[in-house]
Coordinates of C-alpha atoms in Angstrom, one line a residue:
Chain A
M240 CA 153.2 150.2 81.4
V241 CA 150.0 149.3 79.7
F242 CA 150.9 146.5 78.2
C243 CA 152.7 145.0 81.3
F244 CA 149.2 145.3 82.4
T245 CA 147.1 143.8 79.9
R246 CA 149.8 140.5 80.2
L247 CA 149.4 140.9 83.8
N248 CA 145.3 140.5 83.1
R249 CA 145.2 137.9 81.1
I250 CA 147.5 135.6 84.0
S251 CA 145.4 136.8 86.9
K252 CA 142.4 135.6 85.7
A253 CA 143.8 132.8 84.6
N254 CA 145.2 132.5 88.6
W255 CA 141.6 133.6 89.7
E256 CA 140.5 130.5 87.5
A257 CA 142.6 127.8 88.3
F258 CA 142.7 129.1 92.4
T259 CA 138.5 128.9 92.5
L260 CA 137.8 125.6 90.9
P261 CA 139.6 122.6 93.0
I262 CA 138.5 124.2 96.4
F263 CA 135.1 123.1 95.5
V264 CA 135.4 120.0 94.0
S265 CA 135.3 118.9 97.2
C266 CA 133.8 121.4 98.9
G267 CA 131.5 120.3 102.1
I268 CA 133.5 117.0 102.7
S269 CA 136.2 118.6 105.0
H270 CA 139.9 116.5 104.5
P271 CA 143.1 118.2 105.8
G272 CA 144.8 117.3 102.5
I273 CA 142.7 119.9 100.8
F274 CA 144.2 123.5 101.1
K275 CA 147.6 121.5 99.8
P276 CA 146.7 121.7 95.9
M277 CA 144.9 125.0 96.4
R278 CA 148.5 127.1 98.0
E279 CA 150.7 124.5 95.7
I280 CA 148.7 126.3 92.2
K281 CA 148.6 129.6 94.5
V282 CA 152.1 129.7 94.2
K283 CA 152.9 128.1 90.7
G284 CA 151.0 131.3 89.9
L285 CA 153.0 133.8 91.1
S286 CA 155.9 132.4 90.4
S287 CA 154.8 132.6 86.4
L288 CA 154.2 135.9 86.8
H289 CA 157.6 136.3 87.8
N290 CA 159.0 134.6 85.2
L291 CA 156.8 136.1 82.1
A292 CA 157.6 139.7 83.1
S293 CA 160.1 141.8 81.7
D294 CA 160.6 144.3 83.6
G295 CA 162.8 144.4 87.1
E296 CA 161.4 142.2 89.8
S297 CA 160.6 144.7 92.3
H298 CA 158.6 147.0 89.4
V299 CA 156.9 143.4 88.9
Q300 CA 156.1 142.4 93.0
R301 CA 154.6 146.1 93.1
S302 CA 152.9 146.3 90.0
T303 CA 151.9 142.4 90.4
S304 CA 150.5 143.4 93.9
L305 CA 148.5 146.1 92.5
V306 CA 146.6 144.5 89.4
E307 CA 146.1 141.6 90.9
E308 CA 144.4 143.3 93.7
E309 CA 142.0 145.1 91.6
T310 CA 141.9 143.6 88.2
G311 CA 142.5 139.9 89.5
S312 CA 139.3 140.3 91.4
L313 CA 138.1 142.6 89.1
S314 CA 138.2 139.7 86.2
V315 CA 136.1 137.6 89.2
V316 CA 133.6 140.1 88.2
Q317 CA 132.1 138.3 85.4
S318 CA 132.9 134.3 85.4
T319 CA 130.7 133.2 87.8
P320 CA 132.1 132.0 91.1
E321 CA 131.6 129.1 92.3
I322 CA 130.2 129.0 95.6
E323 CA 127.6 131.4 93.2
K324 CA 127.4 127.8 91.0
K325 CA 127.0 125.5 93.6
Y326 CA 125.2 127.0 96.5
V327 CA 123.0 129.8 94.9
H328 CA 122.5 128.6 91.7
R329 CA 121.6 124.8 91.9
V330 CA 119.8 125.2 95.0
Y331 CA 117.8 127.5 93.6
D332 CA 116.9 125.0 89.8
A333 CA 116.6 122.1 93.0
I334 CA 113.6 123.8 95.2
A335 CA 112.1 126.2 93.6
P336 CA 108.6 125.4 93.2
H337 CA 108.8 124.7 97.1
F338 CA 110.5 128.3 97.4
S339 CA 107.7 129.9 95.0
S340 CA 105.1 128.8 97.7
T341 CA 106.6 130.5 100.3
R342 CA 106.9 133.7 98.1
F343 CA 104.1 135.1 98.2
A344 CA 103.9 138.4 101.3
K345 CA 104.1 141.7 99.6
W346 CA 106.4 144.3 101.5
P347 CA 104.9 147.3 101.5
K348 CA 107.7 149.4 101.7
V349 CA 108.7 147.7 97.7
A350 CA 104.8 147.6 97.1
T351 CA 105.2 151.9 98.4
F352 CA 107.9 151.8 95.6
L353 CA 106.0 150.2 92.3
N354 CA 102.6 151.8 93.3
S355 CA 104.4 156.0 93.2
L356 CA 105.5 154.9 89.5
P357 CA 103.7 156.8 86.7
S358 CA 101.3 155.1 85.2
G359 CA 102.7 153.1 81.9
S360 CA 106.2 152.7 83.4
L361 CA 108.5 149.8 82.4
V362 CA 109.8 148.1 85.2
L363 CA 112.5 145.9 85.6
D364 CA 112.8 143.4 88.2
A365 CA 116.2 141.8 88.4
G366 CA 115.8 138.8 90.3
C367 CA 112.6 138.2 90.1
G368 CA 112.9 135.2 91.7
N369 CA 109.3 133.7 91.3
G370 CA 107.9 136.7 90.1
K371 CA 105.9 137.9 93.5
Y372 CA 106.4 141.7 92.2
L373 CA 105.7 141.3 88.3
G374 CA 102.8 143.1 87.4
F375 CA 101.9 144.5 91.3
N376 CA 101.3 147.5 89.7
P377 CA 98.5 147.5 87.3
D378 CA 99.0 150.6 85.7
C379 CA 102.8 149.4 84.9
T380 CA 104.3 146.8 82.7
F381 CA 107.0 144.8 83.5
V382 CA 110.2 142.9 82.6
G383 CA 111.6 140.2 84.7
C384 CA 114.6 137.9 84.5
D385 CA 116.6 135.7 87.2
I386 CA 119.6 133.2 86.7
S387 CA 117.4 130.2 87.4
E388 CA 115.7 128.5 84.7
P389 CA 113.1 127.1 87.0
L390 CA 112.0 129.8 88.8
I391 CA 111.2 132.2 85.1
K392 CA 108.9 128.8 83.8
I393 CA 106.7 129.3 87.1
C394 CA 107.2 133.6 86.4
A395 CA 106.0 132.2 82.6
D396 CA 103.4 130.1 84.5
R397 CA 101.6 132.8 85.6
G398 CA 101.6 134.9 82.4
H399 CA 104.5 137.3 83.2
E400 CA 106.8 138.3 80.4
V401 CA 110.4 137.2 81.3
L402 CA 113.9 135.5 80.7
V403 CA 116.5 133.8 81.6
A404 CA 119.4 136.5 82.2
D405 CA 122.5 137.4 84.7
A406 CA 122.0 140.8 87.4
V407 CA 125.6 140.9 86.7
N408 CA 125.7 141.4 82.8
L409 CA 121.7 142.4 82.1
P410 CA 121.2 142.3 78.0
Y411 CA 119.2 145.1 78.0
R412 CA 120.1 148.1 76.1
T413 CA 120.9 151.0 77.9
G414 CA 118.1 153.5 78.8
F415 CA 115.3 151.8 78.6
G416 CA 113.3 150.9 81.5
D417 CA 111.6 153.7 83.9
A418 CA 112.6 152.3 86.7
A419 CA 114.5 148.8 88.1
I420 CA 113.8 146.9 91.2
S421 CA 116.7 143.7 93.0
I422 CA 114.2 142.5 95.2
A423 CA 117.0 140.3 98.0
V424 CA 119.2 139.6 94.5
L425 CA 122.9 141.3 95.6
H426 CA 123.3 139.4 98.2
H427 CA 123.6 136.4 97.0
L428 CA 126.8 137.6 94.5
S429 CA 130.0 136.5 96.5
T430 CA 132.5 139.7 95.8
E431 CA 132.4 143.2 96.0
N432 CA 133.0 143.8 92.8
R433 CA 129.8 142.1 91.2
R434 CA 127.9 143.5 93.5
K435 CA 128.9 146.6 92.6
K436 CA 128.5 145.4 88.9
A437 CA 124.9 144.2 89.7
I438 CA 124.3 147.7 91.3
D439 CA 125.8 149.5 87.8
E440 CA 123.9 147.7 85.5
L441 CA 120.4 148.3 87.6
V442 CA 120.7 151.8 87.2
R443 CA 122.8 151.2 83.2
V444 CA 119.4 150.1 82.1
V445 CA 117.2 152.6 83.2
K446 CA 116.3 156.1 81.7
K447 CA 117.6 159.0 82.9
G448 CA 115.8 159.9 86.0
G449 CA 114.9 156.6 86.6
L450 CA 114.6 155.3 90.1
V451 CA 116.5 151.8 91.3
L452 CA 115.2 149.8 94.6
I453 CA 117.0 147.6 96.2
T454 CA 116.7 145.2 99.1
V455 CA 119.0 143.2 100.6
W456 CA 119.3 140.8 104.1
A457 CA 121.6 142.5 106.6
V458 CA 123.5 141.5 109.4
E459 CA 121.1 143.2 111.9
Q460 CA 118.7 140.3 111.9
E461 CA 115.6 141.2 114.2
D462 CA 115.2 137.4 114.7
Q463 CA 118.3 136.6 116.5
L464 CA 117.4 133.3 116.9
L465 CA 117.2 132.6 113.0
V466 CA 121.1 133.6 112.7
T467 CA 122.0 130.7 114.7
K468 CA 120.0 128.6 112.6
W469 CA 123.0 130.0 109.5
T470 CA 126.3 128.5 109.5
P471 CA 129.0 131.6 109.1
L472 CA 131.7 131.1 106.6
S473 CA 135.5 132.2 107.3
Q474 CA 135.8 135.9 105.9
K475 CA 139.5 135.1 105.8
Y476 CA 138.3 131.6 104.0
V477 CA 135.9 133.6 101.7
E478 CA 138.4 136.1 100.7
E479 CA 141.0 133.3 99.8
W480 CA 139.4 132.1 96.6
I481 CA 136.8 134.7 96.0
G482 CA 137.0 138.1 97.5
P483 CA 139.2 141.2 96.5
G484 CA 142.0 140.9 98.7
S485 CA 146.1 141.4 98.7
P486 CA 147.5 138.0 97.2
R487 CA 149.9 137.7 100.1
V488 CA 150.3 134.2 100.7
R489 CA 149.1 132.5 103.5
S490 CA 150.8 130.3 106.1
P491 CA 148.9 126.7 106.3
S492 CA 147.4 127.5 109.5
S493 CA 146.1 130.2 108.9
I494 CA 143.9 128.8 105.5
T495 CA 140.5 128.0 106.3
L496 CA 139.5 125.4 104.1
E497 CA 139.3 123.1 107.1
S498 CA 137.0 125.5 108.4
I499 CA 133.9 124.6 106.0
P500 CA 131.7 122.6 108.6
E501 CA 129.7 119.6 107.4
T502 CA 126.1 121.1 107.1
E503 CA 124.4 117.8 109.4
N504 CA 127.1 118.4 112.2
N505 CA 126.2 122.5 112.0
S506 CA 122.8 121.6 112.7
K507 CA 122.7 119.1 115.2
E508 CA 124.9 121.7 117.1
H509 CA 122.9 124.4 116.4
E510 CA 120.3 122.5 118.0
K511 CA 122.0 121.4 121.3
D512 CA 123.6 124.7 122.3
T513 CA 121.6 127.9 121.3
E514 CA 123.6 130.0 124.2
S515 CA 126.5 131.1 122.3
P516 CA 126.5 130.6 118.7
G517 CA 129.8 132.0 117.8
H518 CA 131.8 128.9 119.1
K519 CA 130.4 126.1 118.5
F520 CA 132.6 124.8 115.7
G521 CA 135.3 124.5 117.8
G522 CA 137.2 127.9 117.1
T523 CA 138.0 126.9 113.3
V524 CA 135.4 129.1 111.6
L525 CA 135.9 132.1 113.2
L526 CA 138.9 132.2 114.9
T527 CA 141.1 131.0 112.8
S528 CA 144.2 133.7 112.9
K529 CA 145.0 135.8 115.6
D530 CA 144.3 139.0 112.7
D531 CA 140.8 138.0 111.5
S532 CA 138.3 139.9 111.7
S533 CA 136.1 139.1 115.1
V534 CA 132.4 137.1 115.3
Q535 CA 130.8 140.7 114.8
N536 CA 132.1 141.1 111.8
Q537 CA 130.7 138.2 110.2
Q538 CA 128.8 138.5 106.8
E539 CA 129.1 135.4 104.8
Y540 CA 126.8 132.6 105.4
F541 CA 125.2 129.4 104.5
V542 CA 121.7 129.4 104.9
P543 CA 119.6 126.6 105.4
W544 CA 116.9 125.6 103.0
H545 CA 114.9 122.8 104.5
L546 CA 113.1 121.1 101.6
P547 CA 110.8 118.5 102.4
Y548 CA 111.1 114.8 101.4
H549 CA 107.5 115.4 99.9
R550 CA 108.9 118.4 98.3
A551 CA 111.9 117.1 96.8
E552 CA 112.4 114.7 93.2
V553 CA 112.4 111.1 93.9
S554 CA 115.3 111.7 91.0
G555 CA 116.3 114.7 89.6
A556 CA 118.1 117.4 91.3
S557 CA 117.6 116.3 94.6
A558 CA 119.3 113.3 94.5
C559 CA 121.9 114.5 92.4
A560 CA 122.7 117.0 94.9
L561 CA 122.3 114.3 97.9
A562 CA 124.8 112.1 95.7
N563 CA 127.5 115.3 95.3
G564 CA 127.1 116.4 99.0
L565 CA 125.3 119.4 97.4
A566 CA 122.6 118.8 100.2
K567 CA 121.3 116.9 103.5
K568 CA 119.1 114.2 104.4
D569 CA 117.2 115.5 107.7
D570 CA 114.8 112.4 108.3
K571 CA 114.1 114.3 111.8
K572 CA 112.5 116.9 109.6
G573 CA 111.9 114.8 106.5
A574 CA 113.7 116.6 104.9
V575 CA 116.7 117.4 102.0
V576 CA 118.7 120.2 103.6
Y577 CA 120.5 123.0 101.2
N578 CA 122.8 125.9 102.1
R579 CA 122.4 129.1 100.3
Y580 CA 125.7 131.2 100.2
Y581 CA 125.1 135.0 101.6
H582 CA 126.9 137.8 102.1
V583 CA 124.8 139.8 104.5
F584 CA 124.9 143.7 104.5
S585 CA 125.9 145.9 107.0
E586 CA 125.1 149.1 107.8
G587 CA 126.2 151.7 105.6
E588 CA 127.8 148.8 103.3
L589 CA 125.4 149.9 100.6
E590 CA 126.1 153.2 100.8
R591 CA 129.8 152.9 100.2
L592 CA 128.9 150.7 97.1
V593 CA 127.2 153.0 95.7
S594 CA 129.1 156.2 96.9
G595 CA 131.7 156.3 93.6
M596 CA 128.6 156.4 90.7
K597 CA 129.1 159.6 88.4
N598 CA 125.7 158.7 87.5
A599 CA 123.6 158.0 90.4
V600 CA 122.2 160.0 93.9
V601 CA 121.1 157.7 96.7
V602 CA 117.2 159.4 97.4
D603 CA 116.3 157.2 100.0
R604 CA 117.1 154.7 102.7
F605 CA 115.7 152.2 105.2
F606 CA 115.5 149.3 107.4
D607 CA 112.6 147.8 106.3
K608 CA 111.8 144.0 108.0
S609 CA 115.9 142.7 108.7
N610 CA 116.4 144.2 105.1
W611 CA 118.7 147.2 104.0
C612 CA 117.5 149.6 101.5
I613 CA 118.2 151.8 99.7
I614 CA 116.4 154.1 96.5
L615 CA 118.8 155.2 93.6
Q616 CA 118.2 158.1 91.4
K617 CA 119.9 158.1 87.8
T618 CA 121.3 161.3 87.2
L619 CA 123.4 161.4 83.7
Chain B
M217 CA 108.7 136.9 74.4
R218 CA 106.4 140.0 73.4
L219 CA 108.7 142.6 71.3
F220 CA 108.5 145.2 73.7
T221 CA 110.8 143.2 75.3
H222 CA 112.8 142.3 72.2
N223 CA 113.2 146.2 71.7
M224 CA 115.2 146.1 75.0
L225 CA 117.5 143.1 74.4
S226 CA 120.8 143.2 73.6
S227 CA 123.9 141.0 72.8
N228 CA 126.2 141.2 75.8
I229 CA 128.8 138.8 74.3
K230 CA 132.1 139.7 74.6
G231 CA 133.8 141.7 72.1
V232 CA 130.6 143.2 70.5
A233 CA 130.1 146.3 69.7
N234 CA 126.5 146.4 68.9
G235 CA 124.3 143.6 70.1
F236 CA 120.9 145.2 69.1
P237 CA 119.1 144.5 67.2
L238 CA 118.6 140.6 67.7
R239 CA 117.7 138.9 64.8
I240 CA 114.6 137.0 65.6
E241 CA 114.3 132.9 63.9
V242 CA 110.7 132.0 64.1
E243 CA 109.4 128.1 64.7
Q244 CA 106.4 129.6 66.6
V245 CA 104.2 132.3 67.2
L246 CA 101.5 132.9 69.1
E247 CA 98.8 135.9 69.8
K248 CA 97.5 136.6 72.9
Q249 CA 95.3 139.4 73.7
V250 CA 96.8 142.0 75.8
D251 CA 94.2 144.8 77.4
F252 CA 95.1 148.3 75.3
N253 CA 97.1 150.6 77.2
P254 CA 97.3 153.7 75.5
D255 CA 99.8 154.9 78.7
F256 CA 102.0 152.1 78.0
L257 CA 102.1 152.7 74.3
K258 CA 103.0 156.3 74.6
N259 CA 105.8 155.8 77.3
L260 CA 107.7 153.2 75.5
F261 CA 106.8 155.0 71.7
P262 CA 110.5 157.3 72.0
K263 CA 112.0 154.2 73.9
L264 CA 112.2 152.4 70.7
E265 CA 114.6 151.1 67.6
W266 CA 111.3 151.6 65.5
K267 CA 113.0 149.8 62.2
A268 CA 113.6 147.0 64.3
L269 CA 110.0 146.8 65.9
V270 CA 108.6 147.1 62.4
D271 CA 111.4 143.9 60.9
A272 CA 110.5 142.0 63.8
A273 CA 106.2 142.1 63.8
R274 CA 107.2 141.3 59.6
T275 CA 108.8 138.2 61.1
M276 CA 106.6 136.7 63.1
G277 CA 103.9 137.4 60.3
Y278 CA 102.5 141.3 61.1
A279 CA 103.1 143.7 58.3
E280 CA 100.3 146.6 59.3
L281 CA 103.3 148.7 60.8
P282 CA 103.6 151.8 59.2
E283 CA 107.6 151.9 58.1
E284 CA 108.2 155.1 59.4
A285 CA 106.7 156.9 62.7
D286 CA 106.6 160.1 64.9
S287 CA 104.8 160.6 67.7
L288 CA 102.2 162.5 66.0
M289 CA 100.8 159.1 64.9
L290 CA 100.3 158.1 68.5
E291 CA 97.0 160.4 67.9
S292 CA 95.9 158.3 65.9
E293 CA 93.4 155.3 67.8
E294 CA 94.2 153.6 64.2
F295 CA 97.7 153.7 64.8
L296 CA 97.3 152.7 68.4
R297 CA 95.3 149.4 67.9
K298 CA 98.3 148.3 64.9
F299 CA 100.8 149.7 67.6
H300 CA 99.4 147.7 70.5
H301 CA 99.0 144.1 68.4
A302 CA 102.7 144.4 67.1
L303 CA 104.3 145.3 70.4
L304 CA 102.2 143.1 73.0
E305 CA 100.2 140.4 71.2
L306 CA 103.0 138.6 69.3
H307 CA 104.6 136.3 70.6
L308 CA 107.4 134.4 69.9
E309 CA 107.0 131.2 72.2
E310 CA 109.6 129.0 70.3
G311 CA 112.5 129.8 68.1
A312 CA 115.8 132.1 69.1
L313 CA 117.2 135.1 69.1
V314 CA 120.5 136.0 66.7
C315 CA 123.4 138.1 67.6
P316 CA 123.7 140.6 64.9
E317 CA 127.3 139.9 64.8
T318 CA 128.6 137.1 66.4
G319 CA 125.6 134.8 65.1
R320 CA 125.0 132.7 68.6
K321 CA 121.5 131.9 68.5
F322 CA 119.7 132.4 72.0
P323 CA 117.0 129.7 72.6
V324 CA 113.8 131.4 72.9
N325 CA 111.8 128.4 74.3
K326 CA 107.9 128.2 75.4
G327 CA 108.5 131.9 75.0
I328 CA 111.3 132.9 77.5
P329 CA 114.3 133.8 75.8
N330 CA 117.2 132.3 77.9
M331 CA 120.2 135.1 77.5
L332 CA 123.2 133.3 79.8
L333 CA 126.0 133.8 78.3
H334 CA 128.9 130.5 78.5
E335 CA 132.0 130.8 80.4
D336 CA 133.7 132.2 77.1
E337 CA 131.6 134.8 76.3
V338 CA 131.9 136.5 79.0
P339 CA 133.3 140.0 78.8
D340 CA 135.9 140.6 80.4
L341 CA 136.3 143.3 83.0
A342 CA 139.4 145.0 81.6
C343 CA 137.4 148.6 81.4
N344 CA 134.8 149.7 83.6
Q345 CA 134.7 153.6 83.5
V346 CA 132.4 153.5 86.1
L347 CA 133.8 150.8 88.3
C348 CA 137.4 151.4 87.9
P349 CA 138.4 154.9 87.2
T350 CA 141.3 154.4 89.7
I351 CA 142.4 151.4 86.7
C352 CA 142.5 153.6 84.0
E353 CA 143.9 156.9 85.3
R354 CA 146.9 154.2 86.4
Y355 CA 147.1 152.2 83.0
G356 CA 145.1 153.9 80.8
K357 CA 142.3 152.6 78.8
V358 CA 142.8 148.8 78.3
D359 CA 141.0 147.4 75.1

């Protein structure tokens, strides 16, 4: 059983890697042929699983679905999904100085948390961005990390102790910190397992009794007009290439790659029609198959960032992004428009993610300025 | 990078059993004054691997720390001052942090370590008890 698991695990990993890459080679350009290579790879992957397994077919099928469901998705935890590389990492790298200039307001709840920590505490900020909260409490010492080198450089220029690192895999010894914060970070992780792993890491790196504050964007946005400016991603599409889902083969009509809309079209449609945000894309995004989740369960989005022309470099990240189709020009607004990937959280979702944790308990939970927030305490 | 950060950093490359401490390769060290905060020093002391701090400080050109230390020494202002200097005022500005098991170098530029792993270094999540107890129950622990 263990042998079978190991082999399937390796194969599953390879499948997922082969599975995810081709899709994003031409992401942002919708053409009908795109789903075909994906489907072929998927079928090929399954058949090679069957060929290699030495057990009876029914056993393999059952094991395959269990293992792919669990380890297939688990193995994707650690290698960064393409959607995050393209629509989180590269975007923040390109917009870093402009982004940083807009990040200055200190949220009162985060401020309260930081000010409540004992003097001399070591606070770890995972996903610190431009370092807004580093040094906030002068009696504490902060170490920040972020996956974006340009953002970290901004922090370093301000004299903060920072490093470039991945929140899913923190390069810290276990139990060293007194407290940790993750402010508006986890919603950029594209699978539930990666989000869980990031939470595990936050708890791992603090001492027993240490506190962890997590804030994430909520589905339940206070400003509904803002949501109309976002591009919803079909849930089925998300599950196909990044999500933990069963590996059942879908019929072509339900494969939703066509549903990735062109940014330019969407922004135009957004301006035209603000009355029914859910239906402006002609049904391809949200209503791809009958058993699809309805609009109210929409949690996956591209959220635009408008980088003014005078802020975008003449050559460099923005020129590259435009050439690759990663960003669009909006001459009317005089800006390069990037899309950032978000998985916004529904009420209770953070609690659900932590409910299985054996080494932490929830000590506080609240909704603050369209963010779901939770405070954990490490127990073991 | 200051040495209190170095004392916390560990190589998390796939297959590495113990990635701490990272060996320091020095190209440029800067000394930057920091306000003396005994609270922080006393709070941090029990977390530290003292030998790693002593070795790291020496690599950075500071050999004043005692080879061994205990919490009683925190009562001594002289000791605290040396401790403070090594922990907070020595900066590795340019150089590298080296994984003790694989030899992989994590660059440090402008005082910023880059600890990002390459795709082939990222650990497989085959087994993480915290995350997948169900799998372990069904299939047994996997290496």
